[in-house]
Amino acid sequence: MSISDNLQSIREKIPSSVTLVAVSKTVDEQRLREALAAGQQVFGENYVQEAKSKWTALKTEFKDIALHLIGHLQSNKADDAVALFDRIDTLDRVSLASALAKAMTKQQRRVPCLIEVNIGDEPQKGGCAVAELPALIDFARGLSIEIQGLMCIPPADKDPKPYFEKLVELAKQYKLKTISMGMSGDFEAAIACGSTEVRVGSAIFGAREPKA
Ligand SMILES: *Cc1c(COP(=O)(O)O)cnc(C)c1O
């Protein structure tokens, strides 16, 4: 199956109200161009350096692209992230909010954010603890960062449904519109629970090489 075929078959399973984010970590430029030629406009990348080298030129060529950062962001890369990305989906702590606000002010460029929630309360994972969510929302807004919604990655090897439902409930509670959840293996379940945005990588681009 080609990238274009994969995109078409996934789009058929997604209501038009749900945004398909094509996750293109480790995907090279030629394959990105195949997705672009198939009309895909929203992409997610995990690593700032990789995204910078792949997308800087492509973004001037394809003006309507929206690039989302969906991987963990170190505060010392906030400047690069604000310059390149159209949304940052992994705001998860006060110190990062401060670094992002500083970068946005310096560049006079406001980049909206999602807050990543550690929905399974897993110690090894990034994401804001559920209990700290209201404080982080208030803090970020106090720095004029626009919080558009929430994102999560449920624990691996568990039924994701209760975690999806929990994120939807939190989004409702804090009156946030965008709910980014669901990947190649579970995007249909996520949509059934109320996802507004799914992040699909391997089902579009094929299996990834394990990261060295
Ligand atoms: C890699 C990744 C995805 C896509 O995963 P697939 O299983 O390949 O669809 C989605 N979200 C995040 C945060 C990722 O790191």
PDB file of N, CA and C in Angstrom, residues 14-15 17-22 42-44 66-70 87-89 114 148-152 164 167 177-183 186-187 190-191 194-200:
ATOM      1  N   ILE A  14     -12.419   8.216   9.537  1.00  0.00           N
ATOM      2  CA  ILE A  14     -12.404   9.377  10.445  1.00  0.00           C
ATOM      3  C   ILE A  14     -13.474  10.377  10.010  1.00  0.00           C
ATOM      4  N   PRO A  15     -14.354  10.795  10.930  1.00  0.00           N
ATOM      5  CA  PRO A  15     -15.326  11.818  10.554  1.00  0.00           C
ATOM      6  C   PRO A  15     -14.610  13.120  10.165  1.00  0.00           C
ATOM      7  N   SER A  17     -15.031  15.991  11.091  1.00  0.00           N
ATOM      8  CA  SER A  17     -14.818  16.899  12.227  1.00  0.00           C
ATOM      9  C   SER A  17     -13.537  16.571  13.002  1.00  0.00           C
ATOM     10  N   VAL A  18     -12.958  15.408  12.739  1.00  0.00           N
ATOM     11  CA  VAL A  18     -11.743  14.996  13.466  1.00  0.00           C
ATOM     12  C   VAL A  18     -10.517  15.267  12.599  1.00  0.00           C
ATOM     13  N   THR A  19      -9.511  15.911  13.183  1.00  0.00           N
ATOM     14  CA  THR A  19      -8.279  16.232  12.453  1.00  0.00           C
ATOM     15  C   THR A  19      -7.346  15.030  12.447  1.00  0.00           C
ATOM     16  N   LEU A  20      -6.815  14.724  11.266  1.00  0.00           N
ATOM     17  CA  LEU A  20      -5.817  13.662  11.157  1.00  0.00           C
ATOM     18  C   LEU A  20      -4.431  14.295  11.158  1.00  0.00           C
ATOM     19  N   VAL A  21      -3.673  14.021  12.211  1.00  0.00           N
ATOM     20  CA  VAL A  21      -2.287  14.487  12.292  1.00  0.00           C
ATOM     21  C   VAL A  21      -1.397  13.333  11.824  1.00  0.00           C
ATOM     22  N   ALA A  22      -0.649  13.558  10.747  1.00  0.00           N
ATOM     23  CA  ALA A  22       0.253  12.521  10.235  1.00  0.00           C
ATOM     24  C   ALA A  22       1.567  12.615  11.003  1.00  0.00           C
ATOM     25  N   VAL A  42      -1.557  18.435   7.975  1.00  0.00           N
ATOM     26  CA  VAL A  42      -1.207  18.543   9.393  1.00  0.00           C
ATOM     27  C   VAL A  42      -0.258  17.408   9.751  1.00  0.00           C
ATOM     28  N   PHE A  43       0.894  17.768  10.288  1.00  0.00           N
ATOM     29  CA  PHE A  43       1.928  16.780  10.595  1.00  0.00           C
ATOM     30  C   PHE A  43       2.371  16.931  12.052  1.00  0.00           C
ATOM     31  N   GLY A  44       2.767  15.813  12.638  1.00  0.00           N
ATOM     32  CA  GLY A  44       3.305  15.830  13.999  1.00  0.00           C
ATOM     33  C   GLY A  44       4.726  15.306  13.985  1.00  0.00           C
ATOM     34  N   ALA A  66       0.426  22.687   8.774  1.00  0.00           N
ATOM     35  CA  ALA A  66       0.494  22.954  10.216  1.00  0.00           C
ATOM     36  C   ALA A  66       1.362  21.865  10.836  1.00  0.00           C
ATOM     37  N   LEU A  67       2.379  22.300  11.549  1.00  0.00           N
ATOM     38  CA  LEU A  67       3.322  21.371  12.148  1.00  0.00           C
ATOM     39  C   LEU A  67       3.152  21.380  13.673  1.00  0.00           C
ATOM     40  N   HIS A  68       2.879  20.196  14.233  1.00  0.00           N
ATOM     41  CA  HIS A  68       2.665  20.099  15.684  1.00  0.00           C
ATOM     42  C   HIS A  68       3.845  19.373  16.337  1.00  0.00           C
ATOM     43  N   LEU A  69       4.307  19.904  17.439  1.00  0.00           N
ATOM     44  CA  LEU A  69       5.311  19.182  18.223  1.00  0.00           C
ATOM     45  C   LEU A  69       4.579  18.252  19.183  1.00  0.00           C
ATOM     46  N   ILE A  70       4.834  16.939  19.038  1.00  0.00           N
ATOM     47  CA  ILE A  70       4.125  15.966  19.874  1.00  0.00           C
ATOM     48  C   ILE A  70       5.074  15.179  20.772  1.00  0.00           C
ATOM     49  N   ARG A  87       1.966  24.515  16.566  1.00  0.00           N
ATOM     50  CA  ARG A  87       1.357  24.243  17.862  1.00  0.00           C
ATOM     51  C   ARG A  87       2.282  23.322  18.632  1.00  0.00           C
ATOM     52  N   ILE A  88       2.311  23.500  19.935  1.00  0.00           N
ATOM     53  CA  ILE A  88       3.123  22.647  20.799  1.00  0.00           C
ATOM     54  C   ILE A  88       2.153  21.865  21.682  1.00  0.00           C
ATOM     55  N   ASP A  89       2.181  20.536  21.516  1.00  0.00           N
ATOM     56  CA  ASP A  89       1.168  19.687  22.145  1.00  0.00           C
ATOM     57  C   ASP A  89       1.643  19.063  23.450  1.00  0.00           C
ATOM     58  N   LEU A 114      -1.173  22.609  23.547  1.00  0.00           N
ATOM     59  CA  LEU A 114      -1.998  21.658  24.280  1.00  0.00           C
ATOM     60  C   LEU A 114      -1.213  21.289  25.526  1.00  0.00           C
ATOM     61  N   GLN A 148      -5.215  25.412  23.991  1.00  0.00           N
ATOM     62  CA  GLN A 148      -6.348  25.011  23.151  1.00  0.00           C
ATOM     63  C   GLN A 148      -6.955  23.685  23.573  1.00  0.00           C
ATOM     64  N   GLY A 149      -6.189  22.873  24.300  1.00  0.00           N
ATOM     65  CA  GLY A 149      -6.757  21.587  24.670  1.00  0.00           C
ATOM     66  C   GLY A 149      -5.777  20.691  25.377  1.00  0.00           C
ATOM     67  N   LEU A 150      -6.085  19.395  25.342  1.00  0.00           N
ATOM     68  CA  LEU A 150      -5.309  18.398  26.075  1.00  0.00           C
ATOM     69  C   LEU A 150      -4.874  17.280  25.138  1.00  0.00           C
ATOM     70  N   MET A 151      -3.745  16.668  25.461  1.00  0.00           N
ATOM     71  CA  MET A 151      -3.334  15.459  24.728  1.00  0.00           C
ATOM     72  C   MET A 151      -2.876  14.415  25.715  1.00  0.00           C
ATOM     73  N   CYS A 152      -2.960  13.145  25.312  1.00  0.00           N
ATOM     74  CA  CYS A 152      -2.453  12.084  26.179  1.00  0.00           C
ATOM     75  C   CYS A 152      -2.008  10.884  25.372  1.00  0.00           C
ATOM     76  N   PHE A 164      -9.015   7.381  27.682  1.00  0.00           N
ATOM     77  CA  PHE A 164      -9.599   8.323  26.723  1.00  0.00           C
ATOM     78  C   PHE A 164     -10.791   9.045  27.365  1.00  0.00           C
ATOM     79  N   LEU A 167      -9.677  11.722  29.764  1.00  0.00           N
ATOM     80  CA  LEU A 167      -9.175  12.957  29.147  1.00  0.00           C
ATOM     81  C   LEU A 167     -10.332  13.820  28.638  1.00  0.00           C
ATOM     82  N   LYS A 177     -11.375  22.772  24.026  1.00  0.00           N
ATOM     83  CA  LYS A 177     -12.031  22.185  22.842  1.00  0.00           C
ATOM     84  C   LYS A 177     -11.256  21.043  22.198  1.00  0.00           C
ATOM     85  N   THR A 178      -9.927  21.171  22.148  1.00  0.00           N
ATOM     86  CA  THR A 178      -9.153  20.195  21.369  1.00  0.00           C
ATOM     87  C   THR A 178      -8.729  19.028  22.252  1.00  0.00           C
ATOM     88  N   ILE A 179      -9.002  17.821  21.769  1.00  0.00           N
ATOM     89  CA  ILE A 179      -8.645  16.612  22.510  1.00  0.00           C
ATOM     90  C   ILE A 179      -7.843  15.721  21.582  1.00  0.00           C
ATOM     91  N   SER A 180      -6.510  15.706  21.775  1.00  0.00           N
ATOM     92  CA  SER A 180      -5.634  14.937  20.901  1.00  0.00           C
ATOM     93  C   SER A 180      -5.338  13.593  21.535  1.00  0.00           C
ATOM     94  N   MET A 181      -5.946  12.555  20.994  1.00  0.00           N
ATOM     95  CA  MET A 181      -5.691  11.199  21.511  1.00  0.00           C
ATOM     96  C   MET A 181      -6.085  10.194  20.442  1.00  0.00           C
ATOM     97  N   GLY A 182      -5.366   9.062  20.457  1.00  0.00           N
ATOM     98  CA  GLY A 182      -5.583   8.021  19.466  1.00  0.00           C
ATOM     99  C   GLY A 182      -4.420   7.976  18.494  1.00  0.00           C
ATOM    100  N   MET A 183      -3.843   6.769  18.307  1.00  0.00           N
ATOM    101  CA  MET A 183      -2.721   6.564  17.408  1.00  0.00           C
ATOM    102  C   MET A 183      -3.101   5.432  16.431  1.00  0.00           C
ATOM    103  N   ASP A 186      -5.291   2.582  17.898  1.00  0.00           N
ATOM    104  CA  ASP A 186      -6.497   2.819  18.704  1.00  0.00           C
ATOM    105  C   ASP A 186      -7.251   4.102  18.337  1.00  0.00           C
ATOM    106  N   PHE A 187      -7.004   4.618  17.118  1.00  0.00           N
ATOM    107  CA  PHE A 187      -7.644   5.911  16.812  1.00  0.00           C
ATOM    108  C   PHE A 187      -9.165   5.809  16.710  1.00  0.00           C
ATOM    109  N   ALA A 190     -10.490   5.942  20.152  1.00  0.00           N
ATOM    110  CA  ALA A 190     -10.346   7.307  20.682  1.00  0.00           C
ATOM    111  C   ALA A 190     -11.458   8.207  20.145  1.00  0.00           C
ATOM    112  N   ILE A 191     -11.747   8.062  18.849  1.00  0.00           N
ATOM    113  CA  ILE A 191     -12.806   8.890  18.239  1.00  0.00           C
ATOM    114  C   ILE A 191     -14.163   8.553  18.866  1.00  0.00           C
ATOM    115  N   GLY A 194     -14.551  10.509  21.898  1.00  0.00           N
ATOM    116  CA  GLY A 194     -14.643  11.968  21.804  1.00  0.00           C
ATOM    117  C   GLY A 194     -13.375  12.690  21.384  1.00  0.00           C
ATOM    118  N   SER A 195     -12.408  11.950  20.860  1.00  0.00           N
ATOM    119  CA  SER A 195     -11.196  12.602  20.351  1.00  0.00           C
ATOM    120  C   SER A 195     -11.550  13.580  19.228  1.00  0.00           C
ATOM    121  N   THR A 196     -10.883  14.731  19.192  1.00  0.00           N
ATOM    122  CA  THR A 196     -11.086  15.670  18.076  1.00  0.00           C
ATOM    123  C   THR A 196      -9.898  15.651  17.127  1.00  0.00           C
ATOM    124  N   GLU A 197      -8.865  14.901  17.507  1.00  0.00           N
ATOM    125  CA  GLU A 197      -7.625  14.920  16.744  1.00  0.00           C
ATOM    126  C   GLU A 197      -6.886  13.616  17.007  1.00  0.00           C
ATOM    127  N   VAL A 198      -6.539  12.890  15.934  1.00  0.00           N
ATOM    128  CA  VAL A 198      -5.806  11.632  16.110  1.00  0.00           C
ATOM    129  C   VAL A 198      -4.413  11.777  15.516  1.00  0.00           C
ATOM    130  N   ARG A 199      -3.440  11.123  16.131  1.00  0.00           N
ATOM    131  CA  ARG A 199      -2.037  11.212  15.706  1.00  0.00           C
ATOM    132  C   ARG A 199      -1.624   9.848  15.167  1.00  0.00           C
ATOM    133  N   VAL A 200      -1.536   9.750  13.847  1.00  0.00           N
ATOM    134  CA  VAL A 200      -1.319   8.443  13.235  1.00  0.00           C
ATOM    135  C   VAL A 200       0.001   8.438  12.465  1.00  0.00           C
TER     136      VAL A 200
END
